[in-house]
Amino acid sequence: MTKPKLRFSRKAFAYPYMIFLLLFVVVPLVIVLINAFLGDEGKLTFDNFIEFFSDKGGGMTVLGNSLIIGLVTTLICLVIGYPVAYFLAKYHASNKVFVLLFILPMWVNFLIRTLSTKAIFIALDVKLGMGTVMFGMVYNYLPYMILPLHTTLVSIDHSYIEAAEDLGADRFTVFWKTIVPLSVSGIVSGITMTFIPAISTFAISEILSSSKIFLFGDAINMHFSKTTNSFGVGSVMSLVMLVLVIIANVLVSLTEKKEEVKSAL
Amino acid sequence: MNDIIIELKNVNKSYSDKPVVKNLSLAIRRGEFVTLLGPSGCGKTTTLRMIAGFEQPTSGKVYFNGEDITELPPHKRALNTVFQRYALFPHLNVFGNIAYGLKLKFVPNGEPTLDKKGNRIQKMRKLTKTEISDKVNNALKMVDLEDYGHRSVNSLSGGQQQRVAIARALVNEPQVLLLDEPLGALDLKMRKDMQIELMQMHQKLGITFVYVTHDQEEALTMSNKIVVMKDGVIQQIGTPTKIYDEPANAFVADFIGESNILSGTMVKDFCVDISGHKFECVDKGFKRNEPIDVIIRPEDIRIVDKKDKQCLVEADVLTCVFKGDHYQVTALTYGDERNEIIIHDNVKVDVGDVIGLYIKPFDFHIMHKSRIINTLEGKIYDENVVEFCGGRFDCVTSLAAGTHVKITVDFDDVELMDDEEDGTIGATIISSIYKGSYWQYIVRTDDYYDFFVDNDYEWTLNDRVGIKIAPEKIILEEIILDENGAAAENENKEEQND
């Protein structure tokens, strides 16, 4: 005789979050997907796609601009961030405070940060435009570049550096032939953590250029606003964004897998 | 030409005021296989790293072929290192790792050219691709990894990685190869094989090897010369046989192989007294009745019948364990003080048996005691209170407060407390040697004075203990200060390192 028992498996603890995911991630995605194919009269149509890809409303141009700005931002972040991360890692033990200082801006809401930046620019009488937008982007995304780089650089075993010196490498060679190759995984994750949010950003460009420069995120935002009310095209743009993010992630996982394969062999 | 390739002169190294290597001087000859041997924390790796250039001595000089290289960065030194955990570059394959040094190398291009002023100059060039690949392949062949060039270093076993690390260092044709515990991560069988291979390489290449290890057996097997270190100080330098047969002090004897270390007195030349028994030995030149340490290797003791006329001393058998090629017997000798000794012999005895022991005269290794009494300096703090080593000890004295004093305490009179709080000062056990019937400890106080302590109980290394000394056991002697305030009678505080 077995007693009927109410049994909980540990899986049950995951259910609340799965329900949350379903309601707030999967369902909205499905809605976006449906919207993308929905015409004005509620019929299935490809008009939204045609409108976007034919660049009638300037959607493609905005995407192109966003990609360029995203790339430039990422590049600047890498050029500034790598040396910072390198020196933070080198003097890691004694200077935890410095690491904190570089992460600190992340704790302030980015709208507040951006609005304050604008206020400073206006106070300094700097003309708002591309320059100020780039500044705002780099300022906002730099910590996302530094953090993964720092983590990777700190974990590089010092004996690799000593081995390189021992084999005749001067400081410059040690850096380019040992430290940089060993930090590739950090560079890759830094780039993704900067590039993906940078291309989909909104508000920064709007605020710091007084709405003169328009990025992809702003464009999506506009399409969903009450005045324009073109949910269809907005949804198509959201999907394009999603595809870009997926592509970026696949690229990253490819480089990572290559390393994993290397170390697993 | 001088055949000394590396010389360290009065080298000191401290990390934030903590001395790691103390006044070390060492000369290494061309072609030697020198092993720096000692327990962990003895400064052997630091010494090697100073030769390699990864560490700068706090004071002192390092010479390479007679040239001062103390300040020279590692990449300019004509020596290469095999690291403890190999440090193979994970982003390069085996070939890339070995070629790393070659790609950075400049060699004379063979055609002397004239510069504008007409001086002959030698132009330098990089190695060509084929030269590099030839050299790498030769190096791979030398370490038996011919077809592994394309392999990723992480796909190799520990032994193979080890070989790559050796090939990576040797391919640069260094004059000296430094090896930092290179076999530490390998299993026993692999270690033995690699030991033999390294010895063969050393013979074939004829270059100098400087090897660091804590494994005494490895050191004895491989080297021409062993440097035994302890606490940053060289204890003994010598050939393996010399170090084994004639250890310079009780520490070396205890560290190199198993040994019985007993206290005794030298009655006269060729006669030593251990616990009331007099034995014939071959040592002379000691003071009459000088307290000494006697070292007897377990394999030098023969078990004989107690009625045999060879029998020098009788003993009770405590244990007898079969070890394959011999029996290991522990026995308790009869005498004024009963000493526990270890014997390796191929006679089987039973526990409880009374056996006789015979030792040949030249198997008694007699050495001066490194210290016979603890001597230090302090100051009278108050009536019947003396301050030294950061603690205030009760004592019996008529000296006034403020007097500088020399304090002497016998080894037996230093009491050790399990609980640090129970002692007047705290200290750490840094050395323990079993002397047959008691342990002799070296106990380091927090301001780096080393007390020698004889004690019946067992503590482990690095234990924290409290030190207590009975008031009547503290012997005080006034130090007369001269005008400059310096002690006129300058007692040598650091006498343990002779």
mmCIF file of C-alpha atoms in Angstrom, chain A residues 157-171 173-174 177-178 181-182 262-265, chain B residues 49 54 74-75 79-81 83 85 87-91 97 100-101 103-104 152 154-155 168-169 172:
data_model
loop_
_atom_site.group_PDB
_atom_site.id
_atom_site.type_symbol
_atom_site.label_atom_id
_atom_site.label_comp_id
_atom_site.label_asym_id
_atom_site.label_seq_id
_atom_site.Cartn_x
_atom_site.Cartn_y
_atom_site.Cartn_z
ATOM 1 C CA ASP A 157 48.700 34.245 -14.461
ATOM 2 C CA HIS A 158 51.752 36.394 -13.813
ATOM 3 C CA SER A 159 54.019 33.495 -14.727
ATOM 4 C CA TYR A 160 53.030 33.921 -18.417
ATOM 5 C CA ILE A 161 54.459 37.415 -18.307
ATOM 6 C CA GLU A 162 57.584 36.173 -16.580
ATOM 7 C CA ALA A 163 57.919 33.354 -19.104
ATOM 8 C CA ALA A 164 57.728 35.877 -21.951
ATOM 9 C CA GLU A 165 60.352 38.120 -20.334
ATOM 10 C CA ASP A 166 62.510 35.088 -19.729
ATOM 11 C CA LEU A 167 62.355 34.197 -23.422
ATOM 12 C CA GLY A 168 63.673 37.614 -24.356
ATOM 13 C CA ALA A 169 60.579 39.761 -24.715
ATOM 14 C CA ASP A 170 60.876 43.397 -23.683
ATOM 15 C CA ARG A 171 57.868 45.130 -22.126
ATOM 16 C CA THR A 173 56.603 42.562 -26.848
ATOM 17 C CA VAL A 174 55.274 41.072 -23.627
ATOM 18 C CA LYS A 177 52.484 39.006 -27.879
ATOM 19 C CA THR A 178 51.315 37.735 -24.531
ATOM 20 C CA PRO A 181 46.318 37.533 -26.998
ATOM 21 C CA LEU A 182 45.556 36.182 -23.551
ATOM 22 C CA LYS A 262 41.294 24.675 -27.819
ATOM 23 C CA SER A 263 41.348 24.153 -24.099
ATOM 24 C CA ALA A 264 39.252 21.000 -24.187
ATOM 25 C CA LEU A 265 41.408 19.199 -26.710
ATOM 26 C CA ARG B 49 64.256 34.308 -9.259
ATOM 27 C CA PHE B 54 62.368 38.493 -11.757
ATOM 28 C CA PRO B 74 65.227 39.240 -17.384
ATOM 29 C CA HIS B 75 64.894 39.546 -21.160
ATOM 30 C CA LEU B 79 69.595 32.244 -19.264
ATOM 31 C CA ASN B 80 66.215 30.588 -19.491
ATOM 32 C CA THR B 81 63.797 29.233 -16.937
ATOM 33 C CA PHE B 83 58.696 27.303 -14.499
ATOM 34 C CA ARG B 85 53.707 25.128 -13.480
ATOM 35 C CA ALA B 87 53.650 28.664 -17.867
ATOM 36 C CA LEU B 88 53.128 27.521 -21.447
ATOM 37 C CA PHE B 89 51.224 30.135 -23.447
ATOM 38 C CA PRO B 90 47.678 28.823 -23.927
ATOM 39 C CA HIS B 91 47.080 30.950 -27.029
ATOM 40 C CA ASN B 97 55.474 28.193 -27.643
ATOM 41 C CA TYR B 100 58.457 32.345 -29.019
ATOM 42 C CA GLY B 101 62.005 33.072 -27.935
ATOM 43 C CA LYS B 103 61.255 34.906 -33.069
ATOM 44 C CA LEU B 104 62.584 37.631 -30.779
ATOM 45 C CA SER B 152 47.450 22.782 -28.441
ATOM 46 C CA ASN B 154 46.297 22.238 -23.128
ATOM 47 C CA SER B 155 45.791 18.935 -24.906
ATOM 48 C CA ARG B 168 61.051 26.121 -25.020
ATOM 49 C CA ALA B 169 63.870 27.088 -22.677
ATOM 50 C CA ASN B 172 67.311 29.497 -27.082
#
